[in-house]
């Protein structure tokens, strides 16, 4: 194994977390200079942990790390940064109340006249790097107001600005649309040609095949070996990861939609930068169907979802669920109307990170009669409920008492999905439901959505993953500029190119064709 | 097995923190005292032992005094637990104690009710008024977004001067030399738990009962659950369907009720007339105690005992030795610091955990081998 070619050598790495979970067990991980190296494995396999060790965020319990032929001990991220390592985390590490430019220069801020941060300089730096690497961001927007896709770019820029030549990208594409992903891939190829080394984590096999040179597979905290990407088939990879063959094609019979559940009419919303995000948006979702929303991020999807759950208020228009107006309705009342939401931003809305799994899965139902015994909780029933959900949704954890923040990213998502899909909903708003979830569990969740819709729920699916929308939806609409520009009542005959043209606003259907989505 | 080891570790960790802190304290004592061992003796064992002619004997009265000192601080500690759990940094516990004490005292003077019921009514009214006053910072926060930290801090002084105003102009007993109210009716006094000079009243038992009630409330009821979830992640709670504003208000009002209860129980159990002319300080101590107890109601009595013991020791040390009183504040602060430091001894903790999970892994392997065989 002594090869000067290896820029990173992690040998015999073991990691035991303070709660006793052994996340890495004697893992060897070698990366060649200038390659794109994939790190793969199921949720909770220990990928993020290994990368946090490489970035100095976690200390290994055992093992050594050699970078550029030199044995190092990385006790903090600044150690790692000074050795040219940059990391884009699975969950954003940005400060929401600061602007994009401030976030990018954070900790290395250009100082003017002693103490004041030179904001103009920060904006200038941001514009320069964003042009240089062709990652477009708005330097003056506050991070809390920008969509996740842009947050991802800000994270990458942050690492590049700090002079990283080894980039760790922990599931960077989970939040990107297909177009953004291919854009990112172009950039990564350029970076690779410039001599950058990239470690790339993703659950999407096609992406791995497309862009990486070699791959390391992890399972249950152990390494399952290193493979040349070109000579390993997708099937082999998933077998190594999961231990069985995974069929990602969802099996679904033809939908037989009945009653209209969700009715959105003439929804209008202008955001605080005076940009019209929703422009007389109208559509309906019926019982028994999955309606997909396709579109490039930032075309109103986020605003629409917020309004469907009263997390934001439209300027005008109506939203009804089974005839009940839900605009301005408190969330408990919305949930009483059997609406559930898998939110896009799981760390903000989906969970309380310092609370246990149990406390997280009951957050929408803790007031129900059978969980309460007079003034006290009926702990037996609550334990039963959470154990059931942990089992049914295969949440990898030590016990129901484990804090959610100590779960792996994919398992956090499963906690959210478990709660939202188990509340007997009549309308499910699924915003990126399989984000960050491994192939096996993705299969499971997609089947669950199909099953629920066939059993009579209306499902509104928003996903940045075009494949997911096209495969999973029975019918779909394309959003562009806050408007429906196309409606397809049958998704089986669609192809990417046509979709692309609608999504980029190059084409749109006639008003009559679009109106069909209102089913009136 | 592993849990027991962690428990032992946590206890050892507490003990080690105290020893380290005392070590630091001792350095300061040596620096400032000519008879450091004597001073240390008063600090450490003075509160519960009497030394006379070289013979060590348990000082029951002094021990009871320490328990008595815990009564108001257990209540304020619990109050802070509830308020801080909702992530509301409300500091008005201090004013609520004073108000509860004053209102309780007025009821003790002017209401005519038979014994046993009388103090209960006084305490309930005192607690209710203090709970209501907490609506001010709570509503300002929920309706207008005003920082509860600022409004509650200000509220303390407003309450203090209002109480003083009423005391001076309406309720003072002019026949007494100092500004005090008239004497309580004998029916209103909270009876002593143990007769003697220690002032240990039945309030102590009530305080312990409330520890259990508040612990159950926070961890076994839907309201406590909502308070804690809102404290961890407010957007999540809103999205889940919790009534965020109402729950925040509820937590603050409960904080006020508990503080007011502590104030009136203290006044009715210790004195026979109302004589606080400034903020009594129990509210501040409550914050310290809640932090030591990591916002967990069950730990509150232990934290309160610790602080009361330390207070008493420091008091003795400043009375009977030559250590200056500023030094005593330093020592107290040092001990507090070591206790509150979360990362303290984290490394050793990690070692135990690693050892545990190794054992677990080995056991797993063994059982697997057993199955394979
Ligand atoms: N801070 C932590 N404290 C305790 N345990 C943790 C912590 N972070 C992760 N774990 C545990 O370590 C294991 C590995 O987690 P890790 O985040 O490395 O998985 P991952 O491979 O990145 O998974 P995913 O694909 O879901 O992101 C999991 O079982 C998780 O519960
Ligand atoms: Mg991860």
Coordinates of N, CA, C and O and ligand atoms in Angstrom, one line a residue, chain A residues 17-19 21 23 41-50 52 58 90 170-171 203 396 402 405-411 436, ligand 1:
Chain A
X17 N -18.7 6.6 19.3 CA -19.3 7.9 19.8 C -19.5 7.8 21.3 O -19.6 6.7 21.9
X18 N -19.6 9.0 22.0 CA -19.8 9.0 23.4 C -21.0 8.2 23.9 O -21.0 7.7 25.0
X19 N -22.0 8.0 23.0 CA -23.1 7.2 23.4 C -22.9 5.7 23.2 O -23.8 4.9 23.3
X21 N -22.0 4.1 20.3 CA -22.2 3.6 19.0 C -20.9 3.5 18.3 O -20.1 4.5 18.2
X23 N -19.3 3.7 15.1 CA -19.7 4.1 13.7 C -18.7 3.7 12.7 O -19.1 3.5 11.5
X41 N -22.6 3.8 0.9 CA -23.1 2.9 1.9 C -24.5 3.3 2.4 O -24.9 4.4 2.1
X42 N -25.1 2.4 3.0 CA -26.5 2.6 3.5 C -26.5 3.7 4.6 O -25.5 4.1 5.1
X43 N -27.7 4.2 4.9 CA -27.8 5.2 6.0 C -27.3 4.6 7.3 O -27.6 3.5 7.7
X44 N -26.4 5.4 7.9 CA -25.8 4.9 9.1 C -24.6 4.0 9.0 O -24.1 3.4 9.9
X45 N -24.1 3.9 7.7 CA -23.0 3.0 7.5 C -21.7 3.6 8.1 O -20.7 2.9 8.3
X46 N -21.7 4.9 8.3 CA -20.5 5.5 8.9 C -19.7 6.4 8.0 O -18.6 6.8 8.3
X47 N -20.4 6.8 6.9 CA -19.7 7.7 5.9 C -19.4 9.1 6.4 O -18.2 9.5 6.4
X48 N -20.4 9.7 6.9 CA -20.2 11.1 7.4 C -19.2 11.1 8.6 O -18.4 12.0 8.7
X49 N -19.3 10.0 9.4 CA -18.4 9.9 10.5 C -17.0 9.9 10.1 O -16.1 10.6 10.6
X50 N -16.7 9.0 9.1 CA -15.3 8.9 8.5 C -14.9 10.3 8.0 O -13.7 10.7 8.2
X52 N -16.0 13.2 8.9 CA -15.8 14.2 9.9 C -14.5 14.0 10.6 O -13.9 15.0 11.1
X58 N -14.3 15.2 14.3 CA -14.4 14.1 15.3 C -13.1 13.5 15.4 O -12.3 13.5 14.5
X90 N -23.3 17.4 5.2 CA -24.6 16.9 4.8 C -25.7 17.9 5.2 O -26.7 18.1 4.5
X170 N -20.3 15.9 1.2 CA -21.2 14.9 1.8 C -22.6 15.1 1.2 O -23.3 16.0 1.6
X171 N -23.0 14.2 0.3 CA -24.3 14.3 -0.3 C -24.7 15.6 -0.9 O -25.7 16.2 -0.5
X203 N -26.1 8.8 -2.6 CA -26.9 7.5 -2.6 C -27.3 7.2 -4.0 O -28.0 6.1 -4.3
X396 N -32.5 3.1 12.1 CA -31.3 2.5 12.7 C -30.9 3.3 13.9 O -30.5 4.4 13.8
X402 N -32.7 7.5 22.0 CA -31.6 8.1 21.4 C -31.9 9.5 20.9 O -33.0 9.7 20.2
X405 N -30.3 14.0 17.0 CA -29.1 14.5 16.4 C -28.0 13.5 16.3 O -27.0 13.7 15.7
X406 N -28.1 12.4 17.0 CA -27.1 11.4 17.0 C -27.4 10.3 16.0 O -26.7 9.3 15.9
X407 N -28.4 10.5 15.1 CA -28.7 9.6 14.1 C -28.0 10.1 12.8 O -27.6 11.2 12.7
X408 N -27.8 9.1 11.9 CA -27.2 9.5 10.6 C -28.3 10.3 9.8 O -29.5 10.2 10.1
X409 N -27.8 11.0 8.8 CA -28.7 11.9 8.0 C -29.9 11.2 7.5 O -31.1 11.7 7.6
X410 N -29.7 10.1 6.9 CA -30.8 9.3 6.3 C -31.8 8.9 7.3 O -33.0 8.8 7.1
X411 N -31.3 8.5 8.5 CA -32.2 8.0 9.5 C -33.0 9.2 10.2 O -34.1 8.9 10.6
X436 N -31.5 12.1 0.7 CA -30.5 11.6 1.6 C -30.8 10.2 2.1 O -30.1 9.7 3.0
Ligands
LIG1 N1 -22.9 12.8 17.1 C1 -23.2 11.4 17.2 N2 -23.3 10.9 18.4 C2 -23.6 9.6 18.5 N3 -23.8 8.7 17.5 C3 -23.7 9.2 16.2 C4 -23.4 10.6 16.0 N4 -23.4 10.9 14.7 C5 -23.7 9.7 14.1 N5 -23.9 8.7 15.0 C6 -24.2 7.3 14.7 O1 -23.1 6.7 14.0 C7 -23.6 5.9 12.9 C8 -23.0 6.3 11.6 O2 -23.5 7.6 11.3 P1 -23.1 8.4 10.0 O3 -23.7 9.8 10.1 O4 -21.6 8.4 9.9 O5 -23.8 7.6 8.8 P2 -23.8 7.9 7.3 O6 -23.1 6.8 6.6 O7 -23.3 9.3 7.0 O8 -25.4 7.8 7.0 P3 -26.3 8.7 6.0 O9 -26.3 8.1 4.7 O10 -27.7 8.4 6.6 O11 -25.9 10.1 6.1 C9 -25.1 5.9 13.0 O12 -25.6 4.8 13.7 C10 -25.4 7.1 13.9 O13 -26.5 6.9 14.7

